Short mmCIF file of C-alpha atoms and ligand atoms in Angstrom, two decimals:
data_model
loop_
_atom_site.label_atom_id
_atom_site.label_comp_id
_atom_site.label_asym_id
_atom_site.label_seq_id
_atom_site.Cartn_x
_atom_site.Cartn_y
_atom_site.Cartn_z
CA UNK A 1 -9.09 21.40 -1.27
CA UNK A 2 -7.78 18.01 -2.39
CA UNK A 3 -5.05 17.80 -5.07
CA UNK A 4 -4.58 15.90 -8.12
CA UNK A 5 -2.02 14.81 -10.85
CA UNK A 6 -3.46 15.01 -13.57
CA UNK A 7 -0.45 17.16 -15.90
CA UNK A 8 2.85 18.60 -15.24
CA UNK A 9 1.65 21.97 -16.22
CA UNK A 10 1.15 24.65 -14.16
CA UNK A 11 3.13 22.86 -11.52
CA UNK A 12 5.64 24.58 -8.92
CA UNK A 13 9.15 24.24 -9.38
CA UNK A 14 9.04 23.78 -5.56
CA UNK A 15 5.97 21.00 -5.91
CA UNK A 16 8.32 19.04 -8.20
CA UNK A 17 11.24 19.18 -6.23
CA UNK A 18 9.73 17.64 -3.78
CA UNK A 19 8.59 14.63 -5.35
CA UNK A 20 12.01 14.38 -6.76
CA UNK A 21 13.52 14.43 -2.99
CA UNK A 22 10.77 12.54 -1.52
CA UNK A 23 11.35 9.42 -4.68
CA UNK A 24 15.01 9.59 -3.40
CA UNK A 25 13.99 8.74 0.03
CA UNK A 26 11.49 6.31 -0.86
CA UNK A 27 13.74 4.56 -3.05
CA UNK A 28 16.82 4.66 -0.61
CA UNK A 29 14.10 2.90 2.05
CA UNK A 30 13.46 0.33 -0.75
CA UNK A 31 16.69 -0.46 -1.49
CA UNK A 32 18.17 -0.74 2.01
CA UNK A 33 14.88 -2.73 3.01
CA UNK A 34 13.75 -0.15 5.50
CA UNK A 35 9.56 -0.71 5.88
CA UNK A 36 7.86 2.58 5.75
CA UNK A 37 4.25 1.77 6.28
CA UNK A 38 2.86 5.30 5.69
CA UNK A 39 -0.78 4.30 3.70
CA UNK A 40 -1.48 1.76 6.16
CA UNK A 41 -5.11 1.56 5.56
CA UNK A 42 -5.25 3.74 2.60
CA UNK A 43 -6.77 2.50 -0.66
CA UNK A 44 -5.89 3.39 -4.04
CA UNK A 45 -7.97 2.53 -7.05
CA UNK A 46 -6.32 2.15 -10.77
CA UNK A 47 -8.72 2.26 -13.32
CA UNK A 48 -7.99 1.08 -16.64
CA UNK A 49 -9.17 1.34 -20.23
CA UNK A 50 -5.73 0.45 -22.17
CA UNK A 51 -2.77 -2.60 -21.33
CA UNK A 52 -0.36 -2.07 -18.96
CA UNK A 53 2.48 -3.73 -17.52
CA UNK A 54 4.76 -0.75 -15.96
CA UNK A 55 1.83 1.58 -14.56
CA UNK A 56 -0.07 -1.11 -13.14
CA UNK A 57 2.74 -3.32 -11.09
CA UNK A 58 4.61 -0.01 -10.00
CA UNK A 59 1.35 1.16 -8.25
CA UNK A 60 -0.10 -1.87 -7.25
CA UNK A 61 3.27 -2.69 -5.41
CA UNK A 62 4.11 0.46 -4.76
CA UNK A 63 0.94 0.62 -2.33
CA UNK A 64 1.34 -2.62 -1.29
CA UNK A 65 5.24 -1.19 -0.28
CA UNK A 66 3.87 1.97 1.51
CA UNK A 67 0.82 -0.56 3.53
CA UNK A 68 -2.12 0.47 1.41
CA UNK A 69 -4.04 -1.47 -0.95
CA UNK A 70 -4.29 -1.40 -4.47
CA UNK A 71 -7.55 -2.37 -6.53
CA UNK A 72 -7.14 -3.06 -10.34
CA UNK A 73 -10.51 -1.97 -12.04
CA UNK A 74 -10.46 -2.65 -15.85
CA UNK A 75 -13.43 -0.93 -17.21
CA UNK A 76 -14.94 -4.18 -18.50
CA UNK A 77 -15.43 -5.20 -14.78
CA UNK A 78 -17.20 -2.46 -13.61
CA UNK A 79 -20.08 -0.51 -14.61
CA UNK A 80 -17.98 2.16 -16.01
CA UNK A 81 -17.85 -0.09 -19.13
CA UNK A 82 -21.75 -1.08 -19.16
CA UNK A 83 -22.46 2.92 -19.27
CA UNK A 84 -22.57 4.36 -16.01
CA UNK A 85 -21.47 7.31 -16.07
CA UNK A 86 -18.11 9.45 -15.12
CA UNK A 87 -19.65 11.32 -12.92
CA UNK A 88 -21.90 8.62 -10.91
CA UNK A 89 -18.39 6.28 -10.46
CA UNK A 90 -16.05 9.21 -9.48
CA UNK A 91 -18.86 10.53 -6.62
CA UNK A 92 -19.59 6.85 -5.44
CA UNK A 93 -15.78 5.55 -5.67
CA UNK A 94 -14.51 8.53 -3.74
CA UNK A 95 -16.58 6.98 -0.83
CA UNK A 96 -14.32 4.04 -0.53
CA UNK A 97 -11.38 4.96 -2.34
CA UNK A 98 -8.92 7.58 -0.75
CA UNK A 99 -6.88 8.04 -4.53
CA UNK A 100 -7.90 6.85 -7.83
CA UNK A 101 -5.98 6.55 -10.68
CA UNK A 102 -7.00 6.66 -14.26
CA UNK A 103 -5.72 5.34 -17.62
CA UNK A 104 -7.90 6.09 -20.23
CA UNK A 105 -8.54 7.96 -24.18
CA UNK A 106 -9.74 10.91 -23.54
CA UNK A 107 -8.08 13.77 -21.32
CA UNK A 108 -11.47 15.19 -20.90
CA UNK A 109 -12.68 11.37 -19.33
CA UNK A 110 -9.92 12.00 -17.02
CA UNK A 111 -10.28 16.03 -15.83
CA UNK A 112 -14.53 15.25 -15.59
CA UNK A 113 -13.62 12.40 -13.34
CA UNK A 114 -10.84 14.64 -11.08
CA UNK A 115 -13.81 17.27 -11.18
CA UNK A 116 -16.18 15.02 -9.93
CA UNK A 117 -14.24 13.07 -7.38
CA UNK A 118 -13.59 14.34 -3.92
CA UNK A 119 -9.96 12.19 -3.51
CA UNK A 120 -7.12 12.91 -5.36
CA UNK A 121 -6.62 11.55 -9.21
CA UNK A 122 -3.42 10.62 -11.00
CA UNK A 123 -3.67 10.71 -14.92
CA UNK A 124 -1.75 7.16 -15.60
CA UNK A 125 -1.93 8.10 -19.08
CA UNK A 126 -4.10 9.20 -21.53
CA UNK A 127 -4.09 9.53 -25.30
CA UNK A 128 -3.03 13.60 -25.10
CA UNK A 129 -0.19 13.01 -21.26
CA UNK A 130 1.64 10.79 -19.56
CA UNK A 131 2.74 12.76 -16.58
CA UNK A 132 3.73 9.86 -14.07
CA UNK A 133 6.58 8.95 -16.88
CA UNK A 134 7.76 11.78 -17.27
CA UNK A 135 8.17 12.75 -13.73
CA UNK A 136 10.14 9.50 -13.35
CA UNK A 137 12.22 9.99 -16.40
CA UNK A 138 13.20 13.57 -14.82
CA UNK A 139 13.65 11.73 -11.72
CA UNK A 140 16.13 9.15 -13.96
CA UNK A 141 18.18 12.21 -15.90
CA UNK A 142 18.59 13.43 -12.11
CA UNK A 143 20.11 10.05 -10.89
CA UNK A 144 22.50 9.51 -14.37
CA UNK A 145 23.20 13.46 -14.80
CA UNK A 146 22.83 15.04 -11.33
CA UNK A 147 20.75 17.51 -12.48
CA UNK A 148 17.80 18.05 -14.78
CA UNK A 149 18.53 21.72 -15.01
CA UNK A 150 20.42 23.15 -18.17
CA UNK A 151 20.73 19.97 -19.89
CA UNK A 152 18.94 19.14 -23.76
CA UNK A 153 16.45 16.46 -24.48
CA UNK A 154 16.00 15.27 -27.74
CA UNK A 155 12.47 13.83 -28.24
CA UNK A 156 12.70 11.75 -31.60
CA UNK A 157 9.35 10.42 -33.31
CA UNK A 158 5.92 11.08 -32.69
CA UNK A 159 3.97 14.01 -31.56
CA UNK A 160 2.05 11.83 -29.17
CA UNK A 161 1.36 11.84 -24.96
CA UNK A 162 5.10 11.71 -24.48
CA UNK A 163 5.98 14.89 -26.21
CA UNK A 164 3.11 16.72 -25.19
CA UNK A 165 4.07 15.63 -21.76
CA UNK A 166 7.46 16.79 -21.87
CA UNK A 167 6.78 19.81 -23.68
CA UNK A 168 4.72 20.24 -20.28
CA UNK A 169 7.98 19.50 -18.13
CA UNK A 170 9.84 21.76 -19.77
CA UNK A 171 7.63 24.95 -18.32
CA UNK A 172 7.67 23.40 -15.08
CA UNK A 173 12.07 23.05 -15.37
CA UNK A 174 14.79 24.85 -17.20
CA UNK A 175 16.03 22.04 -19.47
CA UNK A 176 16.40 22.42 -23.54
CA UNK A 177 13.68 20.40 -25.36
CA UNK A 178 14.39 19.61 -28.93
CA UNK A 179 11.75 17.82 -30.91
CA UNK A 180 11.94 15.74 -33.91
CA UNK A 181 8.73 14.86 -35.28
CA UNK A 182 7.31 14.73 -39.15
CA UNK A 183 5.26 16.99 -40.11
CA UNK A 184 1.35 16.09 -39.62
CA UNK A 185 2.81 14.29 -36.47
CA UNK A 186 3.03 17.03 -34.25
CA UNK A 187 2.71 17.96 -30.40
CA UNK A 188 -0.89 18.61 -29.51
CA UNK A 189 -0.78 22.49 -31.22
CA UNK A 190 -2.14 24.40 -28.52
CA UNK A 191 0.59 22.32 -25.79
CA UNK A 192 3.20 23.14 -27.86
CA UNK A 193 2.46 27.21 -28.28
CA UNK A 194 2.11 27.25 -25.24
CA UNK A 195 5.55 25.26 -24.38
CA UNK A 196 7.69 27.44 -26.87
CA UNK A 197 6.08 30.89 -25.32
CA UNK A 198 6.43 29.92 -21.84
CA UNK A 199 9.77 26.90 -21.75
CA UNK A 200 11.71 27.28 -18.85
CA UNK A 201 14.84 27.54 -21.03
CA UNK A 202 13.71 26.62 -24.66
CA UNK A 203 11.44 24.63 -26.60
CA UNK A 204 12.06 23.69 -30.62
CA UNK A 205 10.45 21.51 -32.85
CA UNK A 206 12.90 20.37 -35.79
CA UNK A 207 11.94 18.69 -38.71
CA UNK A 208 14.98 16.20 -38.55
CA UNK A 209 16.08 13.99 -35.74
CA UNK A 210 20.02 14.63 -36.49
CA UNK A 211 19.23 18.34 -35.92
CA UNK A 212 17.00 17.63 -32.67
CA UNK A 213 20.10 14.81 -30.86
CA UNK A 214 22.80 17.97 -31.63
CA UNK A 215 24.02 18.89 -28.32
CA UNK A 216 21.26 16.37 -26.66
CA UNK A 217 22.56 14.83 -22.87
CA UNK A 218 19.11 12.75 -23.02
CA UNK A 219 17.80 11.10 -26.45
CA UNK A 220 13.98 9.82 -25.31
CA UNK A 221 11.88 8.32 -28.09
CA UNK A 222 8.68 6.00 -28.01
CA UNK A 223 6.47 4.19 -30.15
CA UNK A 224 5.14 5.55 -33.68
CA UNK A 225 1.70 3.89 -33.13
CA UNK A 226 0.01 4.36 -29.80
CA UNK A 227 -2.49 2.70 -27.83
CA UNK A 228 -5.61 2.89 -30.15
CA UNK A 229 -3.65 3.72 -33.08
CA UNK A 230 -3.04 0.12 -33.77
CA UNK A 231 -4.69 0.21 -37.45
CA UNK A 232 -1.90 3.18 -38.48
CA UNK A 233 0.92 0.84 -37.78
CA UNK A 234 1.52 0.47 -41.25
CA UNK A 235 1.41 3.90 -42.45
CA UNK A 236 3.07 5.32 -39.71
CA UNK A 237 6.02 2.46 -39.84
CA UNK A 238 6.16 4.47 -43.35
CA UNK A 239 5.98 7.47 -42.72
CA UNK A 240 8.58 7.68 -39.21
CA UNK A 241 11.15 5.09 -41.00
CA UNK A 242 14.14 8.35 -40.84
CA UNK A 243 13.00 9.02 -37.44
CA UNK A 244 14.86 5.87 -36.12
CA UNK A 245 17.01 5.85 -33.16
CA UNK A 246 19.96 4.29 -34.46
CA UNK A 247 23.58 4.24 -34.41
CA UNK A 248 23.76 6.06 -37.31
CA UNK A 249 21.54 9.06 -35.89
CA UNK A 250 24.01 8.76 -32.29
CA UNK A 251 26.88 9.40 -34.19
CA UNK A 252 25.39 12.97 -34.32
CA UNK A 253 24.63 13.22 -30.59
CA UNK A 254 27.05 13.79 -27.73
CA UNK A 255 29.12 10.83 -26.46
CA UNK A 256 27.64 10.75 -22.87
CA UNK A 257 24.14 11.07 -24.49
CA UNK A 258 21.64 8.57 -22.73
CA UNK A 259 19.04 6.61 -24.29
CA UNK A 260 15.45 6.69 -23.21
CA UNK A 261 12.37 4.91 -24.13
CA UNK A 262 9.19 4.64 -21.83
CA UNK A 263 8.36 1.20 -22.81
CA UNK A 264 6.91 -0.82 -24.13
CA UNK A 265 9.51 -0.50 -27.37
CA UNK A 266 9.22 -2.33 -30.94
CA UNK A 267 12.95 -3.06 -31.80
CA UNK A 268 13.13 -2.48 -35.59
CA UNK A 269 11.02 0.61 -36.37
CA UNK A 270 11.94 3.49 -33.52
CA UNK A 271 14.66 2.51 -31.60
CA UNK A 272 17.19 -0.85 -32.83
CA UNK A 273 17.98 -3.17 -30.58
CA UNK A 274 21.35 -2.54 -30.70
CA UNK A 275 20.94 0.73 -29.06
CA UNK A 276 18.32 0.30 -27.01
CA UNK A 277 20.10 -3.09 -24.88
CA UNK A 278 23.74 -1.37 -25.25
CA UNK A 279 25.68 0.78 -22.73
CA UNK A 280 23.72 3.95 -23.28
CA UNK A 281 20.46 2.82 -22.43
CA UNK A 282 19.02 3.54 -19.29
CA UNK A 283 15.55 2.37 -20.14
CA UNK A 284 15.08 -1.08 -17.43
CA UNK A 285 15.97 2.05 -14.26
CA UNK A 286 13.76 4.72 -16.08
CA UNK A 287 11.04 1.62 -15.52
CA UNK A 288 12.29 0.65 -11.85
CA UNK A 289 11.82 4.18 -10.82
CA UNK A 290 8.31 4.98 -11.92
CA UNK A 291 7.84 3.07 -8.51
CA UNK A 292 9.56 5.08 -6.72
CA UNK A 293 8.25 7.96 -8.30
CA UNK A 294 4.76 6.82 -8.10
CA UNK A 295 5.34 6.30 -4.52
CA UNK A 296 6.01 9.93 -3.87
CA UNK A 297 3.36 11.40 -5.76
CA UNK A 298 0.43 9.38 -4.05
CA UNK A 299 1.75 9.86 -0.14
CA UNK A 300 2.08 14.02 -1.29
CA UNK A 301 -1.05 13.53 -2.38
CA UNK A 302 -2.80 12.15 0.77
CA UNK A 303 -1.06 14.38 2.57
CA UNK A 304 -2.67 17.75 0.61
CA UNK A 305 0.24 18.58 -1.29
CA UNK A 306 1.19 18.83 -4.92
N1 CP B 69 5.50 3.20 -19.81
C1 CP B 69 4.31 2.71 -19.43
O1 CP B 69 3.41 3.44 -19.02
O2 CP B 69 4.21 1.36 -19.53
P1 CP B 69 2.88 0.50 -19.39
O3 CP B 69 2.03 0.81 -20.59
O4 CP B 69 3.37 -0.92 -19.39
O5 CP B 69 2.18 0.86 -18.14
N1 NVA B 70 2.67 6.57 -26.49
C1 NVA B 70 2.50 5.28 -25.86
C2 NVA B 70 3.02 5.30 -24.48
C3 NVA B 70 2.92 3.99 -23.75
C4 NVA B 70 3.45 4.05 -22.36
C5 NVA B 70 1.03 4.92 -25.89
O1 NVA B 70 0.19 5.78 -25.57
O2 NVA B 70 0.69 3.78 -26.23
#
């Protein structure tokens, strides 16, 4: 049966090791220059309903780096957009395609398409996950901290794909994941239930972000307003202003703490820019390695795995 990646949950400790160790290799071959031409022939196809500057280069190169091809397919170009449905484009691209990956709204636009298509599909975000971050951000925390295992993440801000997505992570890995968000900005409700009950090590949503960075190794955060949530700004630039991560808020956190951000970031409301281009900030490699990462989950994917 093929495989797809469409959400960290429910995956085996053992499946995610492996695309750690196989994003080591890969990225050891692309540093040292070595070819390794394993897609040769193999097409992937990246759908996309929302900007992107990160997810699209890292795949698009990243196939081009592995001898595949990679076809950009904004839904305006293709029939997708002029109403043809899910179903009809996932049966008739899985003819050509061998992987297809999708950034769209909906997570339901995404799980109808995997159910429909007979090749793989990778989930390059949607409005509820954004798994291929977050298994290169674990892949990141691995690299700066040697381990993801029995360390704390402090997720600061919104309740949005991010957190959901690492609320995900931590079932799949025994890290501490402590959540900041104000209230009515919440994790999706039934992601995080589910996260506290069944957390690796532990799961906790605080109220404050100088409780959450206590004792944090990692402090992640990402934009208040999402893709699609472009007419909140305002509000939400309102309502998130104490959930800033700042050098006041760091003097709470651990000294080796290391700042995250998934990108694209607006200096000024969640993150300053003092603290997001100083020494702590590990934010330009957490971008280099979705490639890497990316790289590893499509080659375990055409080979049946994950
Ligand atoms: N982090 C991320 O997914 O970036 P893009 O929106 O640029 O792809
Ligand atoms: N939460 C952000 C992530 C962007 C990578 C968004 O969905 O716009």
């Amino acid at each position: 049966m093929k495989k797809d990646f469409l959400t960290l949950y429910g995956m085996q400790k053992s499946e995610f090791d492996e695309i750690m160790n196989r994003s080591e290799r890969l990225k050891l071959f692309n540093k040292k220059g070595i070819e390794h031409l394993s897609l040769k022939g193999r097409s992937l196809g990246m759908i996309f309903d929302k900007s992107s500057t990160r997810t699209r280069i890292s795949f698009e190169v990243g196939m081009h780096q592995m001898g595949g091809l990679a076809i950009f397919l904004s839904r305006r170009d293709i029939q997708l957009g002029r109403g043809e449905t899910v179903r009809d484009t996932a049966r008739v691209i899985s003819r050509y395609l061998d992987c297809v990956m999708i950034r769209t709204f909906g997570q339901d636009i995404v799980d109808e398409f995997a159910e429909y298509a007979s090749i793989p599909v990778i989930n390059g975000l949607t409005d509820l996950l954004h798994p291929c971050q977050i298994a290169a951000d674990l892949f990141t925390i691995k690299e700066k901290k040697g381990s993801c295992e029995g360390i704390t993440v402090a997720y600061i801000g919104d309740g949005n794909n991010m957190a959901n997505s690492w609320i995900n992570a931590a079932t799949v890995l025994p890290f501490r994941l402590a959540l900041a968000c104000p209230e009515g900005y919440d994790p999706d409700k039934a992601i995080l239930d589910r996260g506290i009950k069944e957390a690796k090590a532990e799961v906790t949503l605080f109220r404050t972000p100088e409780e959450a960075v206590r004792n944090a190794d990692v402090i992640y955060t990402d934009v208040w307003a999402s893709m699609g949530q472009e007419s909140e700004q305002e509000d939400r630039a309102k309502i998130f202003r104490h959930f800033q991560v700042n050098e006041k808020l760091l003097q709470h956190a651990k000294r080796d703490a290391i700042i995250m951000h998934c990108l694209p970031a607006h200096r000024g409301e969640e993150i300053t820019a003092d603290v997001i281009d100083g020494p702590r900030s590990v934010v330009i490699d957490e971008a280099e390695n979705r490639l890497h990462v990316q790289k590893a989950i499509i080659e375990i994917l055409l080979e049946g795995g994950i």
